Amino acid sequence: MKIYYFGKIGLLIIGFLMGYFIPARAQVQEPDTLRQTVSTQYATDDTHSLKLKEVLIPTAVVGVSALFIHDGWLTKQRENVQDVLSAKGRHKTKVDEYSQYVPMLAVYGLNLCGVKGQHGLVDRSIILAMSYATMGILVNTMKYTFKEKRPNSDARNSFPSGHTATAFMGAEFLYKEYKGVSPWIGYAGYAVATATGYLRIYNNRHYINDVIAGACIGILSVKLAYWLYPKCFKRSKCNKAVTIAGLPYYSTEGWGVNMCVQF
């Protein structure tokens, strides 16, 4: 009787232990898991994108500005604006000779002060050179094609304004480099460029259509240079992107996500 009693107790203990340890061991060895890797690339530089309207709109404005050269009624309206905005040579200033370079120099000045822009020294300098070359080709080709007479002399190289094109090229360059820091930096550059364009009219060196066309050419030149740069220089840092890989998992112990970021 005692043997039967102790045998029954022993079987109960063995059964309890098996029920306790076997599921635990199965949980450790064969966890129920669900894994899926998700990898996404994020571009580190969005300044090199170019939309069609960013080319068509300034091109159309330059075309409309050119109509003021030989159209009688439009030419008359242009001269009326000139009478209102210019000092007719009575109060000339040389500020515009220097202010045209202020926006582009501000890019390097801010960097020297510790405010980093979108690109490093080499990349930004090459982009600026490409912008300047594009702007110079467009401006000078149009000057010698249209041969518009200046309002204060017989020189026929008024359309478009090279000073204004340089100023707005620098303003767009400044905006592209520092819009990630603060767009107001770029807006300040545009304010200086606008003042430069006005001073060209005030000094009676250009008509308003010359200034408007120059501003559009300056902006367009920078947009084209930023778009072309990563295509011409395949090994530039502009072509690099950040790859983010996510590995979500689930098991009977819980769930979570493993992340990997590759630069």
PDB file of C-alpha atoms in Angstrom:
ATOM      1  CA  MET A   1       0.000   0.000   0.000  1.00  0.00           C
ATOM      2  CA  LYS A   2       2.792   2.352   0.892  1.00  0.00           C
ATOM      3  CA  ILE A   3       4.657   1.485  -2.311  1.00  0.00           C
ATOM      4  CA  TYR A   4       1.531   2.275  -4.364  1.00  0.00           C
ATOM      5  CA  TYR A   5       1.065   5.562  -2.531  1.00  0.00           C
ATOM      6  CA  PHE A   6       4.645   6.703  -3.012  1.00  0.00           C
ATOM      7  CA  GLY A   7       4.581   5.588  -6.660  1.00  0.00           C
ATOM      8  CA  LYS A   8       1.490   7.688  -7.324  1.00  0.00           C
ATOM      9  CA  ILE A   9       3.071  10.710  -5.668  1.00  0.00           C
ATOM     10  CA  GLY A  10       6.231  10.202  -7.743  1.00  0.00           C
ATOM     11  CA  LEU A  11       4.273  10.090 -11.008  1.00  0.00           C
ATOM     12  CA  LEU A  12       2.489  13.314 -10.107  1.00  0.00           C
ATOM     13  CA  ILE A  13       5.790  15.045  -9.381  1.00  0.00           C
ATOM     14  CA  ILE A  14       7.360  13.808 -12.645  1.00  0.00           C
ATOM     15  CA  GLY A  15       4.294  14.936 -14.621  1.00  0.00           C
ATOM     16  CA  PHE A  16       4.402  18.381 -13.008  1.00  0.00           C
ATOM     17  CA  LEU A  17       8.072  18.802 -13.780  1.00  0.00           C
ATOM     18  CA  MET A  18       7.618  17.697 -17.385  1.00  0.00           C
ATOM     19  CA  GLY A  19       4.720  20.111 -17.853  1.00  0.00           C
ATOM     20  CA  TYR A  20       6.787  22.951 -16.423  1.00  0.00           C
ATOM     21  CA  PHE A  21      10.139  22.457 -18.150  1.00  0.00           C
ATOM     22  CA  ILE A  22       9.257  21.087 -21.598  1.00  0.00           C
ATOM     23  CA  PRO A  23       7.222  24.119 -22.807  1.00  0.00           C
ATOM     24  CA  ALA A  24       9.868  26.445 -21.470  1.00  0.00           C
ATOM     25  CA  ARG A  25      12.574  24.590 -23.374  1.00  0.00           C
ATOM     26  CA  ALA A  26      10.489  24.615 -26.558  1.00  0.00           C
ATOM     27  CA  GLN A  27      10.018  28.349 -26.203  1.00  0.00           C
ATOM     28  CA  VAL A  28      13.761  28.902 -26.078  1.00  0.00           C
ATOM     29  CA  GLN A  29      14.680  26.547 -28.898  1.00  0.00           C
ATOM     30  CA  GLU A  30      11.870  27.245 -31.385  1.00  0.00           C
ATOM     31  CA  PRO A  31      10.487  30.759 -30.912  1.00  0.00           C
ATOM     32  CA  ASP A  32       7.642  31.892 -33.120  1.00  0.00           C
ATOM     33  CA  THR A  33       9.242  34.692 -35.147  1.00  0.00           C
ATOM     34  CA  LEU A  34       8.236  36.952 -38.013  1.00  0.00           C
ATOM     35  CA  ARG A  35      11.028  38.808 -39.812  1.00  0.00           C
ATOM     36  CA  GLN A  36      10.950  41.181 -42.780  1.00  0.00           C
ATOM     37  CA  THR A  37      13.686  43.513 -43.898  1.00  0.00           C
ATOM     38  CA  VAL A  38      12.706  46.969 -45.141  1.00  0.00           C
ATOM     39  CA  SER A  39      15.411  49.077 -46.789  1.00  0.00           C
ATOM     40  CA  THR A  40      14.895  52.655 -47.892  1.00  0.00           C
ATOM     41  CA  GLN A  41      17.240  55.197 -49.433  1.00  0.00           C
ATOM     42  CA  TYR A  42      17.004  58.872 -48.613  1.00  0.00           C
ATOM     43  CA  ALA A  43      18.879  61.390 -50.736  1.00  0.00           C
ATOM     44  CA  THR A  44      21.086  63.632 -48.640  1.00  0.00           C
ATOM     45  CA  ASP A  45      20.901  66.562 -51.096  1.00  0.00           C
ATOM     46  CA  ASP A  46      17.742  67.806 -52.804  1.00  0.00           C
ATOM     47  CA  THR A  47      19.258  70.913 -54.414  1.00  0.00           C
ATOM     48  CA  HIS A  48      19.988  69.089 -57.694  1.00  0.00           C
ATOM     49  CA  SER A  49      16.408  68.411 -58.728  1.00  0.00           C
ATOM     50  CA  LEU A  50      14.978  70.501 -61.567  1.00  0.00           C
ATOM     51  CA  LYS A  51      11.340  70.769 -62.595  1.00  0.00           C
ATOM     52  CA  LEU A  52      10.272  71.722 -66.099  1.00  0.00           C
ATOM     53  CA  LYS A  53       8.402  74.825 -64.901  1.00  0.00           C
ATOM     54  CA  GLU A  54      11.618  76.106 -63.288  1.00  0.00           C
ATOM     55  CA  VAL A  55      13.046  76.350 -66.802  1.00  0.00           C
ATOM     56  CA  LEU A  56       9.955  77.352 -68.757  1.00  0.00           C
ATOM     57  CA  ILE A  57       8.839  80.243 -66.538  1.00  0.00           C
ATOM     58  CA  PRO A  58      12.116  82.260 -66.545  1.00  0.00           C
ATOM     59  CA  THR A  59      12.607  81.482 -70.237  1.00  0.00           C
ATOM     60  CA  ALA A  60       9.134  82.812 -71.020  1.00  0.00           C
ATOM     61  CA  VAL A  61       9.765  85.957 -68.957  1.00  0.00           C
ATOM     62  CA  VAL A  62      13.008  86.616 -70.845  1.00  0.00           C
ATOM     63  CA  GLY A  63      11.107  86.204 -74.114  1.00  0.00           C
ATOM     64  CA  VAL A  64       8.432  88.703 -73.058  1.00  0.00           C
ATOM     65  CA  SER A  65      11.140  91.133 -71.907  1.00  0.00           C
ATOM     66  CA  ALA A  66      12.715  90.980 -75.351  1.00  0.00           C
ATOM     67  CA  LEU A  67       9.449  92.244 -76.899  1.00  0.00           C
ATOM     68  CA  PHE A  68      10.043  95.656 -75.277  1.00  0.00           C
ATOM     69  CA  ILE A  69      13.015  96.292 -77.550  1.00  0.00           C
ATOM     70  CA  HIS A  70      11.382  96.726 -80.964  1.00  0.00           C
ATOM     71  CA  ASP A  71       7.670  96.983 -80.207  1.00  0.00           C
ATOM     72  CA  GLY A  72       6.607 100.617 -80.435  1.00  0.00           C
ATOM     73  CA  TRP A  73       3.919 100.653 -77.728  1.00  0.00           C
ATOM     74  CA  LEU A  74       5.892  98.484 -75.299  1.00  0.00           C
ATOM     75  CA  THR A  75       9.026 100.546 -75.895  1.00  0.00           C
ATOM     76  CA  LYS A  76       7.082 103.676 -75.011  1.00  0.00           C
ATOM     77  CA  GLN A  77       5.865 102.120 -71.740  1.00  0.00           C
ATOM     78  CA  ARG A  78       9.405 101.085 -70.922  1.00  0.00           C
ATOM     79  CA  GLU A  79      10.616 104.653 -71.363  1.00  0.00           C
ATOM     80  CA  ASN A  80       7.811 105.955 -69.148  1.00  0.00           C
ATOM     81  CA  VAL A  81       8.940 103.610 -66.369  1.00  0.00           C
ATOM     82  CA  GLN A  82      12.511 104.775 -66.927  1.00  0.00           C
ATOM     83  CA  ASP A  83      11.465 108.400 -66.425  1.00  0.00           C
ATOM     84  CA  VAL A  84       9.909 107.506 -63.073  1.00  0.00           C
ATOM     85  CA  LEU A  85      12.600 105.200 -61.649  1.00  0.00           C
ATOM     86  CA  SER A  86      15.845 106.683 -62.953  1.00  0.00           C
ATOM     87  CA  ALA A  87      17.687 109.774 -61.751  1.00  0.00           C
ATOM     88  CA  LYS A  88      18.575 110.547 -65.400  1.00  0.00           C
ATOM     89  CA  GLY A  89      22.238 110.689 -64.521  1.00  0.00           C
ATOM     90  CA  ARG A  90      21.891 113.453 -61.934  1.00  0.00           C
ATOM     91  CA  HIS A  91      22.599 111.347 -58.842  1.00  0.00           C
ATOM     92  CA  LYS A  92      24.725 108.380 -59.846  1.00  0.00           C
ATOM     93  CA  THR A  93      25.996 105.825 -57.356  1.00  0.00           C
ATOM     94  CA  LYS A  94      28.587 103.071 -57.673  1.00  0.00           C
ATOM     95  CA  VAL A  95      27.014 100.794 -55.076  1.00  0.00           C
ATOM     96  CA  ASP A  96      25.690  98.434 -57.757  1.00  0.00           C
ATOM     97  CA  GLU A  97      29.240  97.835 -59.009  1.00  0.00           C
ATOM     98  CA  TYR A  98      29.968  96.043 -55.718  1.00  0.00           C
ATOM     99  CA  SER A  99      26.564  94.838 -54.501  1.00  0.00           C
ATOM    100  CA  GLN A 100      26.281  92.451 -57.451  1.00  0.00           C
ATOM    101  CA  TYR A 101      28.928  90.231 -55.826  1.00  0.00           C
ATOM    102  CA  VAL A 102      27.604  90.378 -52.251  1.00  0.00           C
ATOM    103  CA  PRO A 103      25.213  87.359 -52.372  1.00  0.00           C
ATOM    104  CA  MET A 104      27.766  84.931 -53.812  1.00  0.00           C
ATOM    105  CA  LEU A 105      30.510  86.111 -51.442  1.00  0.00           C
ATOM    106  CA  ALA A 106      28.100  85.672 -48.526  1.00  0.00           C
ATOM    107  CA  VAL A 107      28.161  81.904 -49.152  1.00  0.00           C
ATOM    108  CA  TYR A 108      31.876  81.771 -48.396  1.00  0.00           C
ATOM    109  CA  GLY A 109      31.645  84.360 -45.626  1.00  0.00           C
ATOM    110  CA  LEU A 110      29.012  82.375 -43.739  1.00  0.00           C
ATOM    111  CA  ASN A 111      31.096  79.231 -44.071  1.00  0.00           C
ATOM    112  CA  LEU A 112      34.125  81.005 -42.626  1.00  0.00           C
ATOM    113  CA  CYS A 113      31.938  82.057 -39.686  1.00  0.00           C
ATOM    114  CA  GLY A 114      31.093  78.409 -39.000  1.00  0.00           C
ATOM    115  CA  VAL A 115      27.691  78.258 -40.696  1.00  0.00           C
ATOM    116  CA  LYS A 116      27.951  75.237 -42.978  1.00  0.00           C
ATOM    117  CA  GLY A 117      26.055  75.157 -46.257  1.00  0.00           C
ATOM    118  CA  GLN A 118      24.816  72.260 -48.346  1.00  0.00           C
ATOM    119  CA  HIS A 119      28.130  71.566 -50.098  1.00  0.00           C
ATOM    120  CA  GLY A 120      31.807  71.614 -49.294  1.00  0.00           C
ATOM    121  CA  LEU A 121      34.286  74.155 -50.637  1.00  0.00           C
ATOM    122  CA  VAL A 122      35.242  72.236 -53.779  1.00  0.00           C
ATOM    123  CA  ASP A 123      31.708  71.217 -54.771  1.00  0.00           C
ATOM    124  CA  ARG A 124      30.226  74.656 -54.256  1.00  0.00           C
ATOM    125  CA  SER A 125      33.099  76.374 -56.074  1.00  0.00           C
ATOM    126  CA  ILE A 126      32.677  74.151 -59.127  1.00  0.00           C
ATOM    127  CA  ILE A 127      28.914  74.742 -59.103  1.00  0.00           C
ATOM    128  CA  LEU A 128      29.498  78.510 -58.870  1.00  0.00           C
ATOM    129  CA  ALA A 129      31.951  78.368 -61.782  1.00  0.00           C
ATOM    130  CA  MET A 130      29.418  76.425 -63.869  1.00  0.00           C
ATOM    131  CA  SER A 131      26.715  78.956 -62.972  1.00  0.00           C
ATOM    132  CA  TYR A 132      28.953  81.895 -63.859  1.00  0.00           C
ATOM    133  CA  ALA A 133      29.935  80.335 -67.178  1.00  0.00           C
ATOM    134  CA  THR A 134      26.321  79.580 -68.098  1.00  0.00           C
ATOM    135  CA  MET A 135      25.214  83.076 -67.118  1.00  0.00           C
ATOM    136  CA  GLY A 136      28.072  84.715 -69.038  1.00  0.00           C
ATOM    137  CA  ILE A 137      27.344  82.771 -72.208  1.00  0.00           C
ATOM    138  CA  LEU A 138      23.621  83.563 -72.113  1.00  0.00           C
ATOM    139  CA  VAL A 139      24.044  87.248 -71.270  1.00  0.00           C
ATOM    140  CA  ASN A 140      26.744  88.027 -73.815  1.00  0.00           C
ATOM    141  CA  THR A 141      25.074  86.027 -76.586  1.00  0.00           C
ATOM    142  CA  MET A 142      21.858  87.962 -76.088  1.00  0.00           C
ATOM    143  CA  LYS A 143      23.644  91.319 -75.805  1.00  0.00           C
ATOM    144  CA  TYR A 144      25.231  90.879 -79.212  1.00  0.00           C
ATOM    145  CA  THR A 145      22.087  89.366 -80.702  1.00  0.00           C
ATOM    146  CA  PHE A 146      19.554  92.047 -79.715  1.00  0.00           C
ATOM    147  CA  LYS A 147      21.956  95.017 -79.731  1.00  0.00           C
ATOM    148  CA  GLU A 148      19.690  97.156 -77.590  1.00  0.00           C
ATOM    149  CA  LYS A 149      20.866 100.712 -77.068  1.00  0.00           C
ATOM    150  CA  ARG A 150      21.568 101.786 -73.487  1.00  0.00           C
ATOM    151  CA  PRO A 151      19.394 104.582 -72.093  1.00  0.00           C
ATOM    152  CA  ASN A 152      22.422 106.801 -71.310  1.00  0.00           C
ATOM    153  CA  SER A 153      24.725 106.103 -74.265  1.00  0.00           C
ATOM    154  CA  ASP A 154      24.976 104.801 -77.802  1.00  0.00           C
ATOM    155  CA  ALA A 155      26.425 101.458 -76.648  1.00  0.00           C
ATOM    156  CA  ARG A 156      24.250  98.633 -77.953  1.00  0.00           C
ATOM    157  CA  ASN A 157      24.685  96.061 -75.231  1.00  0.00           C
ATOM    158  CA  SER A 158      21.888  96.928 -72.807  1.00  0.00           C
ATOM    159  CA  PHE A 159      19.725  93.792 -73.013  1.00  0.00           C
ATOM    160  CA  PRO A 160      19.998  91.923 -70.669  1.00  0.00           C
ATOM    161  CA  SER A 161      21.629  93.456 -67.569  1.00  0.00           C
ATOM    162  CA  GLY A 162      24.841  91.618 -66.695  1.00  0.00           C
ATOM    163  CA  HIS A 163      25.083  93.203 -63.224  1.00  0.00           C
ATOM    164  CA  THR A 164      21.563  92.080 -62.373  1.00  0.00           C
ATOM    165  CA  ALA A 165      22.201  88.592 -63.734  1.00  0.00           C
ATOM    166  CA  THR A 166      25.316  88.318 -61.549  1.00  0.00           C
ATOM    167  CA  ALA A 167      23.445  89.528 -58.463  1.00  0.00           C
ATOM    168  CA  PHE A 168      20.519  87.119 -58.891  1.00  0.00           C
ATOM    169  CA  MET A 169      22.870  84.277 -59.737  1.00  0.00           C
ATOM    170  CA  GLY A 170      24.559  84.878 -56.382  1.00  0.00           C
ATOM    171  CA  ALA A 171      21.209  85.150 -54.601  1.00  0.00           C
ATOM    172  CA  GLU A 172      19.980  81.825 -55.981  1.00  0.00           C
ATOM    173  CA  PHE A 173      23.351  80.271 -55.165  1.00  0.00           C
ATOM    174  CA  LEU A 174      23.068  81.555 -51.588  1.00  0.00           C
ATOM    175  CA  TYR A 175      19.513  80.258 -51.293  1.00  0.00           C
ATOM    176  CA  LYS A 176      20.436  76.804 -52.597  1.00  0.00           C
ATOM    177  CA  GLU A 177      23.323  76.446 -50.164  1.00  0.00           C
ATOM    178  CA  TYR A 178      21.593  77.746 -47.046  1.00  0.00           C
ATOM    179  CA  LYS A 179      17.875  77.062 -47.413  1.00  0.00           C
ATOM    180  CA  GLY A 180      18.358  74.068 -45.119  1.00  0.00           C
ATOM    181  CA  VAL A 181      19.764  76.373 -42.440  1.00  0.00           C
ATOM    182  CA  SER A 182      17.250  79.200 -42.912  1.00  0.00           C
ATOM    183  CA  PRO A 183      15.440  80.347 -46.078  1.00  0.00           C
ATOM    184  CA  TRP A 184      15.742  83.929 -44.798  1.00  0.00           C
ATOM    185  CA  ILE A 185      19.430  83.839 -45.659  1.00  0.00           C
ATOM    186  CA  GLY A 186      18.493  83.358 -49.298  1.00  0.00           C
ATOM    187  CA  TYR A 187      15.753  85.980 -49.070  1.00  0.00           C
ATOM    188  CA  ALA A 188      18.332  88.493 -47.850  1.00  0.00           C
ATOM    189  CA  GLY A 189      20.419  87.691 -50.916  1.00  0.00           C
ATOM    190  CA  TYR A 190      17.411  88.305 -53.152  1.00  0.00           C
ATOM    191  CA  ALA A 191      16.844  91.658 -51.442  1.00  0.00           C
ATOM    192  CA  VAL A 192      20.407  92.707 -52.276  1.00  0.00           C
ATOM    193  CA  ALA A 193      19.987  91.460 -55.853  1.00  0.00           C
ATOM    194  CA  THR A 194      16.729  93.390 -56.263  1.00  0.00           C
ATOM    195  CA  ALA A 195      18.401  96.550 -54.967  1.00  0.00           C
ATOM    196  CA  THR A 196      21.214  96.022 -57.469  1.00  0.00           C
ATOM    197  CA  GLY A 197      18.713  95.707 -60.320  1.00  0.00           C
ATOM    198  CA  TYR A 198      16.943  98.883 -59.251  1.00  0.00           C
ATOM    199  CA  LEU A 199      20.228 100.800 -59.050  1.00  0.00           C
ATOM    200  CA  ARG A 200      20.982  99.827 -62.655  1.00  0.00           C
ATOM    201  CA  ILE A 201      17.762 101.613 -63.634  1.00  0.00           C
ATOM    202  CA  TYR A 202      18.367 104.480 -61.207  1.00  0.00           C
ATOM    203  CA  ASN A 203      21.813 105.086 -62.715  1.00  0.00           C
ATOM    204  CA  ASN A 204      20.170 105.107 -66.140  1.00  0.00           C
ATOM    205  CA  ARG A 205      22.321 102.209 -67.295  1.00  0.00           C
ATOM    206  CA  HIS A 206      19.471  99.817 -68.068  1.00  0.00           C
ATOM    207  CA  TYR A 207      15.769  99.689 -68.789  1.00  0.00           C
ATOM    208  CA  ILE A 208      13.399  97.669 -66.630  1.00  0.00           C
ATOM    209  CA  ASN A 209      13.108  94.880 -69.220  1.00  0.00           C
ATOM    210  CA  ASP A 210      16.917  94.525 -69.185  1.00  0.00           C
ATOM    211  CA  VAL A 211      16.849  94.064 -65.425  1.00  0.00           C
ATOM    212  CA  ILE A 212      13.983  91.558 -65.412  1.00  0.00           C
ATOM    213  CA  ALA A 213      15.632  89.454 -68.117  1.00  0.00           C
ATOM    214  CA  GLY A 214      18.974  89.568 -66.284  1.00  0.00           C
ATOM    215  CA  ALA A 215      17.347  88.376 -63.046  1.00  0.00           C
ATOM    216  CA  CYS A 216      15.730  85.403 -64.797  1.00  0.00           C
ATOM    217  CA  ILE A 217      18.984  84.442 -66.535  1.00  0.00           C
ATOM    218  CA  GLY A 218      20.907  84.583 -63.258  1.00  0.00           C
ATOM    219  CA  ILE A 219      18.434  82.322 -61.456  1.00  0.00           C
ATOM    220  CA  LEU A 220      18.136  79.909 -64.375  1.00  0.00           C
ATOM    221  CA  SER A 221      21.920  79.600 -64.687  1.00  0.00           C
ATOM    222  CA  VAL A 222      22.231  78.401 -61.086  1.00  0.00           C
ATOM    223  CA  LYS A 223      19.370  75.941 -61.397  1.00  0.00           C
ATOM    224  CA  LEU A 224      20.946  74.415 -64.498  1.00  0.00           C
ATOM    225  CA  ALA A 225      24.378  74.232 -62.850  1.00  0.00           C
ATOM    226  CA  TYR A 226      23.033  72.413 -59.772  1.00  0.00           C
ATOM    227  CA  TRP A 227      21.121  70.010 -61.995  1.00  0.00           C
ATOM    228  CA  LEU A 228      24.111  69.257 -64.222  1.00  0.00           C
ATOM    229  CA  TYR A 229      26.787  69.013 -61.530  1.00  0.00           C
ATOM    230  CA  PRO A 230      26.081  65.475 -60.207  1.00  0.00           C
ATOM    231  CA  LYS A 231      25.638  64.281 -63.793  1.00  0.00           C
ATOM    232  CA  CYS A 232      29.003  65.677 -64.882  1.00  0.00           C
ATOM    233  CA  PHE A 233      30.846  64.653 -61.710  1.00  0.00           C
ATOM    234  CA  LYS A 234      29.710  61.121 -60.930  1.00  0.00           C
ATOM    235  CA  ARG A 235      32.048  60.716 -57.955  1.00  0.00           C
ATOM    236  CA  SER A 236      30.937  63.872 -56.181  1.00  0.00           C
ATOM    237  CA  LYS A 237      29.368  63.632 -52.740  1.00  0.00           C
ATOM    238  CA  CYS A 238      26.116  64.884 -54.263  1.00  0.00           C
ATOM    239  CA  ASN A 239      25.483  61.371 -55.618  1.00  0.00           C
ATOM    240  CA  LYS A 240      25.690  59.726 -52.196  1.00  0.00           C
ATOM    241  CA  ALA A 241      22.596  58.770 -50.255  1.00  0.00           C
ATOM    242  CA  VAL A 242      21.700  57.459 -46.826  1.00  0.00           C
ATOM    243  CA  THR A 243      20.415  53.873 -46.737  1.00  0.00           C
ATOM    244  CA  ILE A 244      18.168  52.985 -43.819  1.00  0.00           C
ATOM    245  CA  ALA A 245      17.403  49.308 -43.272  1.00  0.00           C
ATOM    246  CA  GLY A 246      14.739  48.167 -40.805  1.00  0.00           C
ATOM    247  CA  LEU A 247      14.376  44.585 -39.522  1.00  0.00           C
ATOM    248  CA  PRO A 248      11.120  44.182 -37.583  1.00  0.00           C
ATOM    249  CA  TYR A 249      10.709  40.975 -35.540  1.00  0.00           C
ATOM    250  CA  TYR A 250       8.119  39.263 -33.364  1.00  0.00           C
ATOM    251  CA  SER A 251       8.365  36.311 -31.030  1.00  0.00           C
ATOM    252  CA  THR A 252       6.568  34.927 -28.024  1.00  0.00           C
ATOM    253  CA  GLU A 253       8.958  36.970 -25.921  1.00  0.00           C
ATOM    254  CA  GLY A 254       7.946  40.270 -27.543  1.00  0.00           C
ATOM    255  CA  TRP A 255       8.459  42.378 -30.663  1.00  0.00           C
ATOM    256  CA  GLY A 256      10.757  45.157 -31.877  1.00  0.00           C
ATOM    257  CA  VAL A 257      12.740  46.655 -34.775  1.00  0.00           C
ATOM    258  CA  ASN A 258      16.465  46.428 -35.557  1.00  0.00           C
ATOM    259  CA  MET A 259      17.734  49.501 -37.449  1.00  0.00           C
ATOM    260  CA  CYS A 260      20.838  49.976 -39.592  1.00  0.00           C
ATOM    261  CA  VAL A 261      21.854  53.323 -41.136  1.00  0.00           C
ATOM    262  CA  GLN A 262      24.547  53.324 -43.850  1.00  0.00           C
ATOM    263  CA  PHE A 263      26.128  56.558 -45.108  1.00  0.00           C
TER     264      PHE A 263
END
